[in-house]
XYZ file of C-alpha atoms in Angstrom:
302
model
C -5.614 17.294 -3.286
C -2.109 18.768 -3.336
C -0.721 21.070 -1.321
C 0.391 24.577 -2.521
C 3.584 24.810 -5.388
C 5.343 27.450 -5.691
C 6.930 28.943 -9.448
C 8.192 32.121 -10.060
C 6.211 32.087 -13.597
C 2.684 30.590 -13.791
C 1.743 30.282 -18.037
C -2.260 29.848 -18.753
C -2.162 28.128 -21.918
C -0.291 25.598 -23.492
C -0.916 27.121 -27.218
C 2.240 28.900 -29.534
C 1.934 31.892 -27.223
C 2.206 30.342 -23.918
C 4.806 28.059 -24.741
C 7.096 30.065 -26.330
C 6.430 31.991 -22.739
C 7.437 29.185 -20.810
C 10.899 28.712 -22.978
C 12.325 32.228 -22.330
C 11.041 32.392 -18.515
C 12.625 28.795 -17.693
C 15.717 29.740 -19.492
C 16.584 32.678 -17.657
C 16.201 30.534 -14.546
C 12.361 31.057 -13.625
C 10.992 28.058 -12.457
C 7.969 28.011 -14.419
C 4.656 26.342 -14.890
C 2.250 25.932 -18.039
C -1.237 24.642 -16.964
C -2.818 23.227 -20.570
C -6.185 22.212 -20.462
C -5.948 20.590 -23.886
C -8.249 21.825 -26.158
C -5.810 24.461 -28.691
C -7.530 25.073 -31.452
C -3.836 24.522 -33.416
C -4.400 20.501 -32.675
C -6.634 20.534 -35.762
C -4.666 22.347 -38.209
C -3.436 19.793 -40.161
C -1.466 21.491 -42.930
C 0.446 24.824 -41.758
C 2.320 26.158 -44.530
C 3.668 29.781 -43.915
C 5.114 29.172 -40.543
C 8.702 30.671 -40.958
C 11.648 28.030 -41.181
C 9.596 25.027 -42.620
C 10.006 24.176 -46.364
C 7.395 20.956 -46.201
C 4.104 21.704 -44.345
C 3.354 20.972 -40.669
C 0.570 20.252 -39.017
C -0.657 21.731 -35.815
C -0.328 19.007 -33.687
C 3.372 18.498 -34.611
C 4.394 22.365 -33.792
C 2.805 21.899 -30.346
C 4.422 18.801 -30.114
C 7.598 20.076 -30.573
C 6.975 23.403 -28.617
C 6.217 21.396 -25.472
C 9.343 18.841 -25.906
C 11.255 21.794 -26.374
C 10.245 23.942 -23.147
C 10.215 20.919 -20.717
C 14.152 20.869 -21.644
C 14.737 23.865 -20.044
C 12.855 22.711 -16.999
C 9.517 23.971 -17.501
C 6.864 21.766 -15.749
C 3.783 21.229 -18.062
C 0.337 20.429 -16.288
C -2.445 19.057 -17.974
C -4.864 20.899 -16.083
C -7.797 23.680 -16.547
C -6.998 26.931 -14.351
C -10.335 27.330 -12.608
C -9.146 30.640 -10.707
C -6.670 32.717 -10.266
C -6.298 35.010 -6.895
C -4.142 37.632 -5.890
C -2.524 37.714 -2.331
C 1.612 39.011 -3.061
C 1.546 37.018 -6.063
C -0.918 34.905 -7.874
C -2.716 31.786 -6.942
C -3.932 29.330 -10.046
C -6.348 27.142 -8.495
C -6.911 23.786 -10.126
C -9.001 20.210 -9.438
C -5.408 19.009 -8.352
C -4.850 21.565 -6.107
C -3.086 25.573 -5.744
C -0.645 26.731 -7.734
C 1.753 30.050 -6.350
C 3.291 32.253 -8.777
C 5.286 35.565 -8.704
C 4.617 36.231 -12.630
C 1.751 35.060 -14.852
C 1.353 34.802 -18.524
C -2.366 34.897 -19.883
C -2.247 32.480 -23.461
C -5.289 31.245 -23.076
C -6.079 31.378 -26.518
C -10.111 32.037 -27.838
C -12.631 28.891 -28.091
C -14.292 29.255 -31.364
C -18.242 29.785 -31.643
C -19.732 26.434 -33.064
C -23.455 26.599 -35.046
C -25.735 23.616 -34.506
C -24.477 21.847 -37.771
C -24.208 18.168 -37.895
C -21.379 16.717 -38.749
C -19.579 20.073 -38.160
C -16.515 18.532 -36.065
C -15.852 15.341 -38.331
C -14.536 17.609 -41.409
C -12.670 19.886 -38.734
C -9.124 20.191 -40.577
C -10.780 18.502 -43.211
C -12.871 20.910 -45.285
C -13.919 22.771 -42.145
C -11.514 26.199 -40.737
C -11.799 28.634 -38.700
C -9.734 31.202 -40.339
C -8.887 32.314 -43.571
C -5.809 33.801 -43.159
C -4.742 30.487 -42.394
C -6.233 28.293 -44.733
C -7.581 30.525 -47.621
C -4.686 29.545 -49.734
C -5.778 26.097 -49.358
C -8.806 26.491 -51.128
C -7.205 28.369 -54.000
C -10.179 28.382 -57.080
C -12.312 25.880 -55.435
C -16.089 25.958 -54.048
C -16.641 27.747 -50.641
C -18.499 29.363 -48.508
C -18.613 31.403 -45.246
C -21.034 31.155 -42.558
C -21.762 34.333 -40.705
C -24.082 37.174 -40.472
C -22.149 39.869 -39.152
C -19.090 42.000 -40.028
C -16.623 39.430 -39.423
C -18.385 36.687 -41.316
C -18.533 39.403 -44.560
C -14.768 40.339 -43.997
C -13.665 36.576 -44.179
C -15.838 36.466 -46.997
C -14.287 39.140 -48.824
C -11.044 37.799 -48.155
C -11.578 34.334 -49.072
C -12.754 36.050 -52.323
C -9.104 36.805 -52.672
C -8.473 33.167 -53.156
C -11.286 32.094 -55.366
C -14.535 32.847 -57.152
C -16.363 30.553 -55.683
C -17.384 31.909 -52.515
C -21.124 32.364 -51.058
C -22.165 34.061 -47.602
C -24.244 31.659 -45.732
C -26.168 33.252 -42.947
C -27.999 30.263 -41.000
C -31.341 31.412 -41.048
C -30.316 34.766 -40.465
C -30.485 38.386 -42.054
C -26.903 40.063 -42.510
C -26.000 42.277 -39.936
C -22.946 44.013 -40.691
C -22.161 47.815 -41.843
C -23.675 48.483 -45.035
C -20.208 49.256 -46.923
C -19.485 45.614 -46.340
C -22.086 44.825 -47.760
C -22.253 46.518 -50.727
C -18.761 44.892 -51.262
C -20.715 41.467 -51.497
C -22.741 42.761 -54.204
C -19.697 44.440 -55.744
C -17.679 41.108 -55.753
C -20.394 38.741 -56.913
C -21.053 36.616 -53.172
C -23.866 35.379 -53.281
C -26.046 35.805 -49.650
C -27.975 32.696 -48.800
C -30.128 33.027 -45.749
C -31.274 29.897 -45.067
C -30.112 27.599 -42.323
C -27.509 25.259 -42.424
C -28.532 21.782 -40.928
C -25.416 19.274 -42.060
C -22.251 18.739 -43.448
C -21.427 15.597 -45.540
C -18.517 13.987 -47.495
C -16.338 11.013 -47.345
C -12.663 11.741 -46.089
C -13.178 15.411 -46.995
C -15.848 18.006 -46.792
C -17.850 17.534 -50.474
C -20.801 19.528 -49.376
C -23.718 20.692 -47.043
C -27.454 20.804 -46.646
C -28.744 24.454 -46.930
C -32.575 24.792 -46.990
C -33.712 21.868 -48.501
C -31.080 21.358 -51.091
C -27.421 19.902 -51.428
C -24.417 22.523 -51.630
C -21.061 21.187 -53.212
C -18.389 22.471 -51.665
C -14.750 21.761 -50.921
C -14.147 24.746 -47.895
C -16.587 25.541 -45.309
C -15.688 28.232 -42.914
C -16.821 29.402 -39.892
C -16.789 32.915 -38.912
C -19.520 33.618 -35.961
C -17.489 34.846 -33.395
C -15.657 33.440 -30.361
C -16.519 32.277 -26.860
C -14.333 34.127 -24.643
C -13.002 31.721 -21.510
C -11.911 34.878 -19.419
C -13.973 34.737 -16.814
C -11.731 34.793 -14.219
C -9.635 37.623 -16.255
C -12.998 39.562 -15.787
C -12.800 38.883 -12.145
C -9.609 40.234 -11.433
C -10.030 43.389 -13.469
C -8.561 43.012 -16.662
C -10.005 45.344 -19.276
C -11.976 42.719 -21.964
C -13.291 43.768 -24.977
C -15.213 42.067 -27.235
C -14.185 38.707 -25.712
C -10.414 39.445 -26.041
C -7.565 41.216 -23.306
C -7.014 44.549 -23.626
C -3.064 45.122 -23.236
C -0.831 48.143 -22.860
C 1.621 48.243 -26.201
C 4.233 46.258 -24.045
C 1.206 43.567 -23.274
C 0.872 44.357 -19.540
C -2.492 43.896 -18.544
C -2.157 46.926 -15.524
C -2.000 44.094 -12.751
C 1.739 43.495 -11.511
C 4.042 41.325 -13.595
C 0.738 40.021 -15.453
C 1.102 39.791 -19.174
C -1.453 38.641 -22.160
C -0.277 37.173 -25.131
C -1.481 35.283 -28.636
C -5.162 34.870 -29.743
C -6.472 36.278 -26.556
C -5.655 39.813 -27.284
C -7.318 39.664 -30.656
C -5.896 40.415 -33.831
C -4.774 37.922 -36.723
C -4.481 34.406 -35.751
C -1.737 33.331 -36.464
C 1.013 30.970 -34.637
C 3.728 33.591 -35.856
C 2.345 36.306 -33.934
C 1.326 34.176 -30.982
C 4.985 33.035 -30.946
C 6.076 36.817 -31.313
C 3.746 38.132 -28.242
C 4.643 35.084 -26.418
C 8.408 36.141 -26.733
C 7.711 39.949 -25.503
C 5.145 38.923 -22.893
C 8.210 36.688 -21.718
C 11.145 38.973 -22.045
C 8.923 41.920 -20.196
C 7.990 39.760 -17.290
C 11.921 39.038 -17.026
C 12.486 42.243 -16.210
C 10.281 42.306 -14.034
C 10.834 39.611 -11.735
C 14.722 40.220 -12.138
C 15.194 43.524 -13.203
C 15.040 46.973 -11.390
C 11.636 47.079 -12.530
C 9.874 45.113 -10.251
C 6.294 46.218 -9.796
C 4.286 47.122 -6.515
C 1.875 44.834 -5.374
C 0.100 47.493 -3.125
């Protein structure tokens, strides 16, 4: 195991957020660290559209790509590696299977790890008839078959918003009754989504999604998306005292989490995914934490 390395700016996250992070910290002459664990939801996104500057779509994959060439130019050092804990002691301490990790600064990015239903098939159309979020890929799918699965508010609200897309959208609940607030509901009836309760045991299709099995019969359909909720990975964000609410960082308006020169930024605070805004946070979360470790602001560790 390594010994102990010292940064001034430790990054959790290798996403939009936490890269964009890295590239203002290391520029203004931070040494800085970005611990990626490899799994960004972003890899899968294979047609990005709306991303400001790009005429021609990009995928995921290529934005990260670029993000990460881009940041180890400046000198940031980019570890493949899964933060298992993170102490305080004049600083923080990322602890990792290849050792300890000192920083003066840290940047939360960890991003959110989507809920998955028992579906076969499920991660085979991934990017290829199967999202995560509409905002993102609703336009995709303009006037063409889909469906949401979900049962609770947020699988209605993606419903109704896909809705804004296309006609052809049905609320598929997984063997479940819908449990969301009864205005939403009425909204389903008022837009024409049809509620289908039973579960959802496969997809199917040949390069793309064509369909799923629901009950006993066959569903065409060109967009599946998933809307159950996410899987926080916060625990150790929990453990130090962070304020977590419904799996996501709660930050002050300047995203300060209340611990000294600790910031949160992108899909861990909730809100919109979208890389735009993770690149956005990950700029202020960077420029705040600056001033910190340079400025006349430097906090009190107590």
């Amino acid at each position: 195991m390594n010994e102990k390395r010292k940064f001034d700016v430790l990054v959790i996250g290798g996403g939009p957020a936490g890269l964009t992070a890295s590239i203002y910290t290391s520029r203004a002459d931070l040494t800085t660290a970005v611990f990626d664990k490899g799994d960004n939801t972003l890899d899968k996104a294979e047609v990005i559209e709306n991303y400001f500057g790009f005429v021609d779509p990009i995928s995921g994959s290529e934005i990260l790509g670029r993000g990460r060439k881009q940041t180890k130019k400046f000198g940031t050092e980019i570890f493949d590696l899964e933060a298992l804990s993170i102490s305080i002691d004049d600083g923080y301490t990322v602890e990792t299977v290849d050792g300890e990790f000192k920083g003066d600064g840290l940047v939360l990015a960890t991003g959110v790890q989507q809920k998955k239903p028992d579906v076969e098939n499920l991660g085979s159309f991934e990017g290829k008839g199967v999202s995560y979020c509409v905002v993102c890929d609703g336009p995709l799918f303009r006037d063409k078959k889909c469906a949401v699965l979900g049962s609770k508010d947020y699988g209605v609200k993606e419903a109704l918003k896909l809705n804004e897309y296309t006609d052809y959208v049905s609320l598929l609940t997984d063997g479940k009754e819908v449990d969301a607030d009864q205005r939403l509901i009425d909204r389903l009836d008022e837009n024409g989504i049809e509620v289908i309760t039973d579960p959802v045991t496969t997809v199917f299709g040949d390069q793309l999604l064509e369909g799923a099995i629901v009950g006993d019969e066959e569903m065409e359909l060109d967009g599946l998306f998933i809307a159950i909720g996410t899987s926080g990975t916060l625990d150790f964000a929990l453990k130090l005292g962070i304020d977590i609410e419904d799996g996501f960082i709660q930050t002050k308006d300047d995203l300060s989490t209340g611990l000294p020169n600790m910031y949160a930024a992108g899909d861990c605070t909730g809100g919109e995914r979208q890389v735009s805004l993770a690149v956005g946070e990950g700029t202020e979360a960077a420029l705040n934490l600056i001033e910190d470790l340079k400025g006349e602001s430097n906090q009190d560790w107590g």
